[in-house]
């Protein structure tokens, strides 16, 4: 019998029951909730007269619709305030741990899970947010779910889920200077397309993936969903164990040693078979940027928007519609385009390493006059660390301002909206039409690229400035 | 949410011949602040449907009186992006019972099924055929028979089978709900926790 993949091992160890020609009943170790996709789920279980089955396995924080200024004041927007208050009420009533706006652990749900040591190898994790795949960086099976499924987890700590197919994406070799985890994943998605991963769960492997820090691995796994894949994971190793050690909810002392022994077994068997396998050469990856309106429409910054003749027939309408929306022309070069906004933040690139990259680059420089830059840390912990490391001061001297933690302009549910027609370079995960505000135009890139563009005011390959 | 029973639909269809329709187009994030499941239909495809002054855009299909019905026919990769179930609620609340496409994003597919909206995945050729027939005749009747797992173009008689797992099919045919199913397994779930 062929060996098992890491994904199989974790999934199979959590199957409570199987339905013939149907989904598996999958047990969920950790459930994260936020204000936007949970209220209807709480209303659902209460309508049935149920209590939350395992309140200790759920952790809550508000992140999606909260303001990123004056967080100590009452939220001005009535609907947002109501939704955030509803989360507090629901958590209080059901005994769920909540890191509210004033709590030092508050932040974007996918930033706080790892930084608090809640996320651990071998777990199953879900959240009503598609970027739950972030937690796969630790070798856990983590994926986004809808609100009906949030209700299932609250009611039974399980969900019904068909088992996805398995894909392995190998990136071998050494990444060149100026190329970051964000470029790696934008490159992979540009090769797979925005739907190439649909139906699959990805394992990222190879020496280039191994060389990434935990935060880099989170960036890669975070964007798995942008290829259509339900999630992505990376086998845990010493980098993982070192990162977890000493964190708030990580096992301590001999418990930690025991846990590491178990975690070390979490890897794909040599003879395991994947349903699909892709191989990429790290040397071919350069700083990337998107030109269209889905994350699969990425190119090397130094290159051009593809000519129409290079686009597959089935993608042609989508491509033409995208370019029309973006105001770009086929074959145009990316470098030199004037940019209006730079957004550094989100569950993709709002961690301390991301802010460090920006600070290192802009130190002693000034932002361009035509650029409005929003730097939004992913959590209160990141914000605190940025203050302690002097990052806040460096950014302020360069003309940037650090805002308060939240999802912010990634999805523009709060006031952080890119105005209609304006062109933004964002370190977040989606460049859909109007994603950052009605009529806004988004190009996705790495924190280093975003920093370089903030200083020059136009699209530039950061490699030329290093 | 226990859904109404779904067995058989016969309706004209609304053609949305656009690929990669993501959930931010189906329901933009700024409309996700509600705490109930109702009322999302009025903001379905909000930014394609209305201009900045909230006036209907004449060139968008939902504003074209020629096209009516409870079946939405959309281009490849419908529902990509966010996990927001609000997208499925908006489709349902607007009055669609079926979405036909050649490819669906996974999370949207689950969300639709959990809300009594049937995603019907057809071949790229059959999808082209449907778009073609609707273009020729906006009164084209599309039949979706869940029991037989068939989608039929009534006038031409052309048809194709579609896949659905038998558990979900039973749920839709009978209006069953996943949570009812899981609640019956609570002893088994507790035993699983003990064995871990």
XYZ file of C-alpha atoms in Angstrom:
662
model
C 0.000 0.000 0.000
C 1.277 3.441 -0.904
C 2.247 5.770 1.921
C 0.193 8.687 3.135
C 0.532 12.385 2.561
C 0.765 14.729 5.541
C -2.688 16.007 4.669
C -4.121 12.455 4.709
C -2.541 11.719 8.060
C -4.053 14.761 9.747
C -7.428 14.504 8.020
C -7.803 10.764 8.686
C -6.932 11.219 12.370
C -9.870 13.615 12.708
C -12.602 11.659 10.952
C -15.341 10.829 13.456
C -17.579 9.144 10.903
C -17.953 8.690 7.137
C -21.098 9.028 5.068
C -21.243 6.627 2.135
C -20.826 8.585 -1.139
C -20.901 11.728 0.941
C -18.782 13.966 3.127
C -16.694 13.010 6.167
C -17.627 14.070 9.676
C -14.459 15.942 10.574
C -13.543 16.889 14.150
C -12.221 20.434 14.545
C -9.499 21.124 17.131
C -9.531 24.920 16.957
C -12.230 27.244 15.731
C -11.546 30.955 15.240
C -14.416 33.402 14.892
C -14.795 37.108 14.086
C -17.644 39.599 14.008
C -18.731 39.326 10.361
C -19.376 35.633 9.682
C -20.498 34.451 13.138
C -23.693 36.312 14.234
C -26.049 34.262 12.050
C -24.399 31.064 13.309
C -25.014 31.976 16.956
C -28.597 32.939 16.063
C -28.953 29.544 14.386
C -27.894 27.452 17.379
C -29.951 29.581 19.751
C -33.024 29.105 17.581
C -32.528 25.379 18.068
C -32.151 25.895 21.816
C -28.518 24.738 21.780
C -25.447 25.820 23.714
C -21.986 25.951 22.166
C -20.805 22.331 22.430
C -17.115 22.982 23.242
C -16.683 26.705 24.009
C -13.046 26.160 25.072
C -12.151 25.180 21.487
C -13.262 28.497 19.984
C -11.394 31.823 20.160
C -12.861 35.153 19.022
C -11.565 38.556 17.974
C -13.072 41.449 15.988
C -10.992 42.367 12.932
C -12.911 42.768 9.649
C -15.001 45.892 10.100
C -13.257 47.758 12.927
C -11.735 51.234 12.477
C -7.933 51.553 12.443
C -7.918 54.941 14.183
C -9.188 55.898 17.656
C -9.910 52.332 18.658
C -10.288 53.467 22.275
C -13.459 55.356 21.323
C -16.854 53.862 20.602
C -17.076 52.672 16.961
C -18.751 55.461 14.963
C -20.335 53.365 12.242
C -23.593 52.106 13.704
C -23.742 48.790 11.834
C -20.103 47.967 12.601
C -20.597 48.835 16.255
C -23.670 46.631 16.409
C -21.841 43.704 14.802
C -18.823 44.014 17.116
C -21.087 44.309 20.178
C -23.002 41.257 18.986
C -19.754 39.264 18.964
C -19.065 40.345 22.547
C -22.588 39.402 23.665
C -22.441 36.026 21.921
C -19.035 35.191 23.423
C -20.127 36.225 26.917
C -23.324 34.217 26.701
C -21.566 31.082 25.504
C -18.340 31.274 27.505
C -16.011 31.830 24.538
C -12.659 33.583 24.986
C -12.770 36.962 23.251
C -9.868 39.297 22.534
C -11.849 42.487 22.125
C -10.691 45.826 20.755
C -9.017 46.925 23.989
C -7.272 43.602 24.613
C -3.500 43.332 24.041
C -4.052 40.073 22.066
C -6.560 41.564 19.583
C -5.705 41.474 15.903
C -6.452 39.870 12.565
C -7.620 36.388 13.407
C -4.928 34.718 11.248
C -2.186 36.846 12.765
C -3.104 36.225 16.397
C -3.613 32.432 16.109
C 0.049 31.787 15.280
C 1.555 34.559 17.418
C -0.273 33.344 20.538
C 0.736 29.721 19.940
C -2.902 28.682 19.415
C -1.989 27.285 15.997
C -0.009 24.042 16.315
C 1.118 21.237 13.997
C -1.277 18.374 13.324
C -4.422 20.309 14.217
C -7.596 20.778 12.249
C -8.583 24.440 12.260
C -11.442 26.356 10.665
C -12.726 29.915 10.593
C -15.419 31.716 8.664
C -12.763 33.294 6.484
C -11.109 31.886 3.392
C -7.602 32.894 4.514
C -7.715 30.377 7.347
C -5.324 28.464 5.092
C -2.612 30.680 6.689
C -2.370 28.288 9.647
C -1.308 25.475 7.315
C 2.203 26.954 7.578
C 2.492 24.999 10.847
C 1.558 21.661 9.298
C -2.086 21.862 10.254
C -5.159 21.252 8.126
C -6.773 24.689 8.156
C -9.423 26.049 5.829
C -12.154 28.642 5.489
C -15.814 27.797 5.952
C -19.215 29.415 5.471
C -21.507 30.536 8.264
C -23.686 27.377 8.157
C -20.473 25.454 8.800
C -19.534 27.843 11.641
C -22.910 26.897 13.104
C -22.050 23.188 12.752
C -18.794 23.688 14.652
C -20.459 25.716 17.398
C -23.160 23.041 17.739
C -21.040 19.876 17.478
C -17.311 20.756 17.091
C -17.527 18.942 13.750
C -18.299 19.760 10.150
C -19.423 17.697 7.201
C -16.797 18.022 4.531
C -15.910 16.182 1.335
C -12.228 15.229 1.334
C -10.304 17.312 -1.218
C -7.804 15.895 -3.687
C -4.099 16.353 -2.950
C -1.548 18.412 -4.804
C 2.120 19.026 -4.053
C 3.859 22.188 -5.202
C 7.655 21.920 -5.061
C 9.865 24.972 -5.258
C 13.519 23.973 -5.414
C 16.606 26.154 -5.308
C 17.648 29.430 -3.785
C 15.534 32.584 -3.916
C 17.439 35.592 -5.181
C 17.872 38.835 -3.270
C 14.731 40.953 -3.172
C 12.463 37.941 -3.754
C 10.178 37.187 -0.815
C 7.516 34.655 0.136
C 4.871 36.930 -1.408
C 6.643 36.789 -4.758
C 6.841 33.000 -4.477
C 3.091 32.607 -3.987
C 2.150 35.254 -6.593
C 4.429 33.406 -9.012
C 2.846 30.031 -8.187
C -0.696 31.388 -8.613
C 0.239 33.092 -11.889
C 1.255 29.642 -13.156
C -1.785 27.808 -11.714
C -4.420 30.493 -12.468
C -7.092 31.614 -10.009
C -8.964 28.337 -10.402
C -6.141 25.822 -10.941
C -6.188 24.685 -7.326
C -9.945 24.235 -7.007
C -10.833 20.869 -5.488
C -7.336 20.430 -4.043
C -5.482 20.832 -0.793
C -1.867 21.810 -1.462
C 1.332 20.753 0.265
C 4.175 23.212 -0.404
C 7.589 21.571 -0.377
C 11.135 21.931 -1.659
C 14.256 23.734 -0.497
C 12.982 27.239 -1.315
C 9.896 26.684 0.863
C 12.028 25.180 3.666
C 14.252 28.255 3.608
C 11.352 30.565 4.452
C 10.730 31.859 7.963
C 7.440 30.946 9.658
C 6.002 34.299 8.683
C 7.035 33.744 5.067
C 5.435 30.304 5.122
C 2.241 31.883 6.472
C 2.221 34.299 3.517
C 2.511 31.373 1.097
C -0.197 29.244 2.749
C -2.439 32.299 3.216
C -2.904 32.753 -0.521
C -3.621 29.083 -1.320
C -7.280 30.009 -1.699
C -6.358 32.488 -4.445
C -5.524 29.539 -6.684
C -8.895 28.070 -5.735
C -7.343 25.502 -3.361
C -9.166 25.011 -0.105
C -5.933 25.212 1.833
C -2.202 24.690 1.815
C 0.208 23.251 4.324
C 3.926 22.864 4.968
C 5.429 20.022 6.987
C 6.651 21.299 10.361
C 10.394 21.381 11.052
C 12.890 23.014 13.426
C 11.857 26.472 12.146
C 8.286 25.671 13.183
C 9.174 24.260 16.600
C 11.445 27.217 17.384
C 8.692 29.681 16.449
C 6.097 28.010 18.681
C 8.398 27.663 21.708
C 7.481 29.985 24.573
C 4.347 31.452 23.001
C 1.351 32.191 25.221
C -0.669 29.010 24.552
C 2.156 26.744 23.386
C 2.921 23.661 25.469
C 5.584 24.399 28.095
C 8.524 22.447 29.571
C 8.274 18.677 29.223
C 4.881 19.042 27.492
C 6.632 20.999 24.765
C 9.310 18.310 24.390
C 6.628 15.639 24.120
C 4.724 17.706 21.577
C 7.818 18.220 19.413
C 8.392 14.462 19.367
C 4.885 14.017 17.982
C 5.175 16.948 15.570
C 8.387 15.532 14.084
C 6.368 12.608 12.716
C 4.156 14.935 10.707
C 5.435 14.529 7.177
C 4.465 12.975 3.895
C 5.709 9.418 3.393
C 8.308 9.008 0.642
C 6.027 6.699 -1.353
C 2.857 8.766 -0.948
C 1.059 9.650 -4.174
C -0.484 13.040 -4.959
C -3.333 13.597 -7.412
C -1.270 16.369 -8.986
C 2.270 17.641 -8.598
C 3.887 20.876 -9.824
C 7.578 21.764 -9.836
C 9.071 25.231 -9.962
C 12.621 26.541 -10.021
C 13.301 29.222 -7.391
C 15.803 30.870 -9.746
C 12.962 31.754 -12.135
C 11.069 33.739 -9.461
C 11.444 37.507 -9.473
C 9.584 40.309 -7.684
C 5.973 39.998 -8.856
C 3.004 42.305 -9.308
C -0.556 41.771 -10.541
C -1.989 43.669 -13.488
C -5.560 42.332 -13.574
C -8.539 41.673 -11.343
C -7.790 38.237 -9.988
C -4.656 37.107 -8.160
C -3.725 34.714 -10.964
C -3.024 37.689 -13.222
C 0.518 38.319 -12.022
C 3.753 39.089 -13.887
C 7.387 39.786 -13.076
C 7.562 43.501 -12.322
C 10.344 43.930 -14.851
C 8.167 42.446 -17.618
C 5.029 43.381 -19.537
C 1.313 42.708 -19.397
C 0.852 39.638 -21.610
C -0.242 40.204 -25.201
C -3.731 39.009 -26.102
C -2.219 36.260 -28.266
C -0.633 34.723 -25.151
C -3.982 34.346 -23.346
C -5.941 31.103 -23.511
C -9.213 31.422 -25.381
C -11.288 30.502 -22.330
C -9.651 33.317 -20.323
C -9.820 35.968 -23.034
C -13.064 37.702 -22.008
C -11.945 37.806 -18.401
C -8.579 39.241 -19.466
C -10.126 41.968 -21.627
C -12.622 42.919 -18.925
C -9.782 43.108 -16.387
C -7.598 45.376 -18.486
C -10.541 47.662 -19.210
C -11.277 47.936 -15.491
C -7.623 48.570 -14.616
C -7.174 51.058 -17.462
C -4.168 49.114 -18.755
C -3.307 48.009 -22.281
C -2.135 44.621 -23.524
C 1.643 44.380 -23.797
C 2.260 47.482 -21.695
C 5.256 47.453 -19.352
C 4.549 47.606 -15.616
C 7.540 49.705 -14.538
C 6.934 53.448 -14.516
C 3.171 53.500 -13.906
C 2.249 56.209 -11.389
C 0.656 54.896 -8.200
C -1.656 56.740 -5.751
C -1.882 54.511 -2.700
C 0.305 51.983 -0.903
C -1.271 49.607 1.616
C 0.938 47.420 3.797
C -1.024 45.096 6.054
C -3.584 42.230 6.119
C -3.364 38.568 7.136
C -1.038 38.046 4.159
C 1.645 40.632 4.987
C 0.813 42.471 8.207
C 3.321 40.750 10.492
C 6.417 42.110 12.191
C 8.830 40.821 9.526
C 6.781 42.637 6.884
C 6.959 45.911 8.802
C 10.696 45.391 9.340
C 11.251 45.006 5.593
C 9.384 48.248 4.945
C 11.227 50.097 7.724
C 14.640 48.826 6.571
C 13.949 50.063 3.064
C 12.484 53.480 3.867
C 14.941 54.339 6.658
C 16.479 57.709 5.858
C 14.242 58.149 2.783
C 10.952 59.983 2.246
C 7.786 58.763 0.641
C 6.901 60.261 -2.748
C 4.501 63.221 -2.689
C 1.902 61.492 -4.871
C 1.631 58.502 -2.516
C -0.785 58.044 0.364
C 0.556 55.177 2.443
C -1.326 53.145 5.046
C 0.739 50.808 7.175
C -1.575 48.628 9.257
C -0.077 46.113 11.700
C -1.822 42.744 11.886
C -2.272 42.754 15.638
C -1.761 44.648 18.888
C 1.318 42.480 19.504
C 2.784 43.466 16.132
C 1.993 47.119 16.852
C 3.721 46.904 20.239
C 6.770 45.227 18.758
C 6.948 47.836 15.986
C 7.001 50.563 18.632
C 9.676 48.780 20.665
C 11.904 48.188 17.653
C 11.739 51.801 16.530
C 9.872 50.874 13.335
C 7.075 53.311 14.092
C 9.553 56.158 14.366
C 11.369 55.244 11.146
C 8.057 55.137 9.273
C 6.956 58.456 10.685
C 10.243 60.113 9.717
C 9.720 58.804 6.175
C 6.261 60.331 6.060
C 4.211 57.174 6.736
C 1.906 56.571 9.621
C 1.235 53.347 11.413
C -2.462 52.796 11.950
C -4.142 50.462 14.459
C -4.605 46.718 13.847
C -7.403 45.291 11.695
C -8.221 43.964 8.220
C -8.503 47.563 7.027
C -8.136 48.346 3.318
C -7.726 44.688 2.361
C -11.490 44.458 2.035
C -12.510 48.039 2.884
C -15.364 47.198 5.244
C -14.321 50.086 7.459
C -13.410 53.631 6.379
C -10.064 52.564 4.886
C -11.248 52.696 1.279
C -9.159 53.453 -1.804
C -11.104 56.157 -3.702
C -12.721 55.409 -7.057
C -10.256 55.191 -9.937
C -7.164 55.426 -7.743
C -4.364 52.924 -8.261
C -3.132 51.088 -5.184
C -0.247 48.739 -4.545
C -1.317 46.427 -1.740
C 0.429 43.678 0.217
C -2.935 42.003 0.783
C -4.397 39.067 -1.112
C -7.128 40.144 -3.544
C -7.202 42.504 -6.491
C -10.865 41.914 -7.366
C -12.843 44.799 -8.872
C -13.745 47.227 -6.110
C -12.186 45.047 -3.425
C -10.523 48.028 -1.722
C -13.515 50.317 -2.249
C -15.941 50.888 -5.144
C -13.994 51.638 -8.327
C -10.591 51.159 -6.668
C -7.812 49.525 -8.707
C -5.473 47.148 -6.889
C -2.118 45.630 -7.723
C -0.770 42.977 -5.355
C 2.896 42.893 -4.420
C 5.362 42.152 -1.617
C 6.115 44.508 1.303
C 9.545 45.286 -0.195
C 8.005 46.189 -3.547
C 5.336 48.270 -1.806
C 8.036 50.146 0.138
C 10.059 50.808 -3.021
C 6.983 52.112 -4.835
C 6.006 54.295 -1.876
C 9.406 56.001 -2.117
C 9.627 56.328 -5.907
C 5.918 56.989 -6.514
C 5.866 54.739 -9.560
C 6.080 51.012 -10.156
C 9.665 49.894 -9.871
C 11.490 46.599 -9.589
C 12.886 46.686 -6.031
C 15.876 44.600 -7.174
C 17.183 47.654 -9.035
C 17.356 49.580 -5.744
C 19.085 46.978 -3.564
C -30.709 26.367 8.301
C -33.265 23.747 7.248
C -34.034 24.554 3.652
C -37.134 24.135 1.559
C -37.297 20.930 -0.466
C -35.727 21.012 -3.897
C -36.864 18.580 -6.557
C -37.522 20.039 -9.999
C -37.259 23.494 -11.517
C -38.561 24.669 -14.872
C -37.773 28.294 -15.616
C -36.371 30.828 -18.015
C -32.787 31.722 -17.153
C -30.665 34.806 -16.589
C -27.368 34.690 -18.533
C -24.294 36.187 -16.854
C -21.599 35.372 -19.370
C -18.651 36.449 -17.232
C -15.866 34.204 -15.920
C -14.316 34.259 -12.458
C -17.288 35.994 -10.825
C -15.845 36.432 -7.331
C -17.759 36.826 -4.091
C -16.777 40.514 -3.856
C -18.837 41.048 -7.037
C -21.698 38.860 -5.809
C -21.903 40.856 -2.577
C -19.338 43.588 -1.828
C -17.809 43.554 1.668
C -19.402 46.827 2.704
C -22.789 45.059 2.736
C -21.691 42.349 5.163
C -22.531 44.246 8.316
C -25.944 42.660 8.865
C -26.424 40.122 11.639
C -29.311 38.252 9.991
C -29.466 36.171 6.798
C -32.200 38.152 5.085
C -32.183 41.108 2.724
C -28.913 40.508 0.849
C -30.724 40.078 -2.487
C -31.088 43.801 -3.005
C -27.294 44.137 -3.053
C -26.610 41.093 -5.236
C -23.995 42.169 -7.850
C -24.343 45.651 -6.368
C -21.493 47.406 -8.196
C -22.332 45.854 -11.566
C -26.033 46.500 -11.078
C -26.039 50.093 -9.837
C -23.916 53.143 -10.575
C -22.383 55.429 -7.948
C -25.687 57.320 -7.673
C -27.552 54.074 -7.008
C -29.189 54.174 -10.425
C -29.582 50.819 -12.235
C -27.007 50.309 -14.993
C -28.956 49.564 -18.174
C -26.299 47.261 -19.606
C -26.324 44.791 -16.696
C -28.363 41.659 -17.210
C -30.353 41.847 -13.950
C -31.637 45.238 -15.108
C -32.692 43.896 -18.494
C -36.397 43.020 -18.510
C -35.805 40.500 -21.272
C -34.262 38.113 -18.770
C -36.169 36.658 -15.849
C -36.243 33.392 -13.963
C -34.966 31.402 -11.015
C -31.919 29.983 -12.826
C -28.688 31.957 -13.101
C -26.278 30.814 -15.804
C -22.725 32.070 -15.233
C -19.247 31.747 -16.752
C -16.462 29.479 -15.505
C -15.238 29.608 -11.858
C -18.287 31.150 -10.228
C -18.010 32.185 -6.559
C -14.226 32.382 -6.186
C -12.622 34.320 -3.354
C -14.007 34.870 0.092
C -15.871 32.312 2.236
C -18.730 34.758 2.897
C -21.965 32.785 2.931
C -23.612 36.150 2.338
C -22.907 35.475 -1.355
C -25.129 32.388 -1.288
C -27.713 34.248 0.807
C -27.774 37.081 -1.739
C -28.254 34.667 -4.661
C -31.035 32.890 -2.748
C -32.662 36.061 -1.439
C -32.804 37.526 -4.947
C -34.826 34.492 -5.983
C -32.385 32.175 -7.749
C -32.786 28.477 -6.962
C -30.098 27.202 -9.332
C -26.743 28.488 -10.525
C -25.358 26.821 -13.657
C -21.666 27.116 -14.504
C -18.863 25.015 -15.936
C -16.881 25.361 -12.700
C -17.597 26.465 -9.123
C -15.304 27.570 -6.333
C -15.393 25.006 -3.495
C -16.564 27.155 -0.611
C -19.333 28.811 -2.611
C -20.541 25.394 -3.715
C -20.850 24.202 -0.091
C -22.481 27.461 0.974
C -25.034 27.279 -1.847
C -25.942 23.678 -1.009
C -26.352 24.613 2.657
C -28.924 27.206 1.630
C -31.020 25.212 -0.796
C -29.413 26.730 -3.896
C -28.326 24.020 -6.332
C -24.993 24.549 -8.133
C -25.255 22.665 -11.438
C -21.859 22.049 -12.993
C -22.016 21.389 -16.736
C -19.370 20.888 -19.417
C -17.878 23.966 -21.090
C -19.607 22.883 -24.331
C -23.021 22.582 -22.712
C -22.559 25.948 -21.004
C -21.803 27.529 -24.393
C -24.888 25.837 -25.769
C -27.096 27.288 -23.009
C -25.698 30.781 -23.519
C -26.235 30.397 -27.273
C -29.857 29.282 -26.969
C -30.709 32.045 -24.482
C -29.097 34.596 -26.797
C -31.268 33.365 -29.676
C -34.394 33.149 -27.539
C -34.584 34.848 -24.175
C -37.673 32.751 -23.355
C -35.661 29.524 -23.512
C -36.873 27.185 -20.781
C -34.262 25.365 -18.717
C -35.298 22.325 -16.679
C -33.281 21.104 -13.712
C -34.356 17.689 -12.443
C -32.476 16.850 -9.248
C -33.880 13.329 -8.897
C -32.572 12.376 -12.375
C -29.538 14.719 -12.087
C -30.367 16.183 -15.485
C -30.354 19.660 -16.951
C -32.512 19.959 -20.075
C -33.125 22.723 -22.601
C -36.846 22.280 -23.093
C -37.233 23.579 -26.670
C -34.295 21.746 -28.213
C -34.402 18.749 -25.880
C -30.650 18.914 -25.439
C -29.565 17.679 -22.053
C -26.659 16.793 -19.831
C -26.247 14.938 -16.536
C -24.693 16.624 -13.542
C -22.933 15.316 -10.449
C -23.988 15.694 -6.840
C -23.037 13.418 -3.954
C -25.919 11.247 -2.829
C -25.901 12.606 0.733
C -26.366 16.209 -0.424
C -28.961 15.100 -2.957
C -31.018 13.467 -0.192
C -30.660 16.597 1.938
C -31.991 18.826 -0.852
C -34.784 16.490 -1.924
C -36.029 16.224 1.659
C -35.106 19.629 3.032
C -32.711 18.034 5.550
C -30.050 19.970 7.305
C -26.400 19.087 8.099
C -26.734 20.258 11.674
C -29.619 17.867 12.373
C -27.421 15.102 11.001
C -24.458 16.088 13.200
C -26.561 16.530 16.347
C -27.563 12.874 16.064
C -23.858 11.964 16.259
C -23.093 13.737 19.539
C -22.370 10.515 21.463
C -20.007 9.401 18.749
C -18.295 12.801 18.777
C -17.863 12.661 22.559
C -16.440 9.129 22.255
C -14.019 10.395 19.596
C -12.835 13.125 21.963
C -12.259 10.518 24.685
C -10.160 8.376 22.350
C -7.847 11.212 21.268
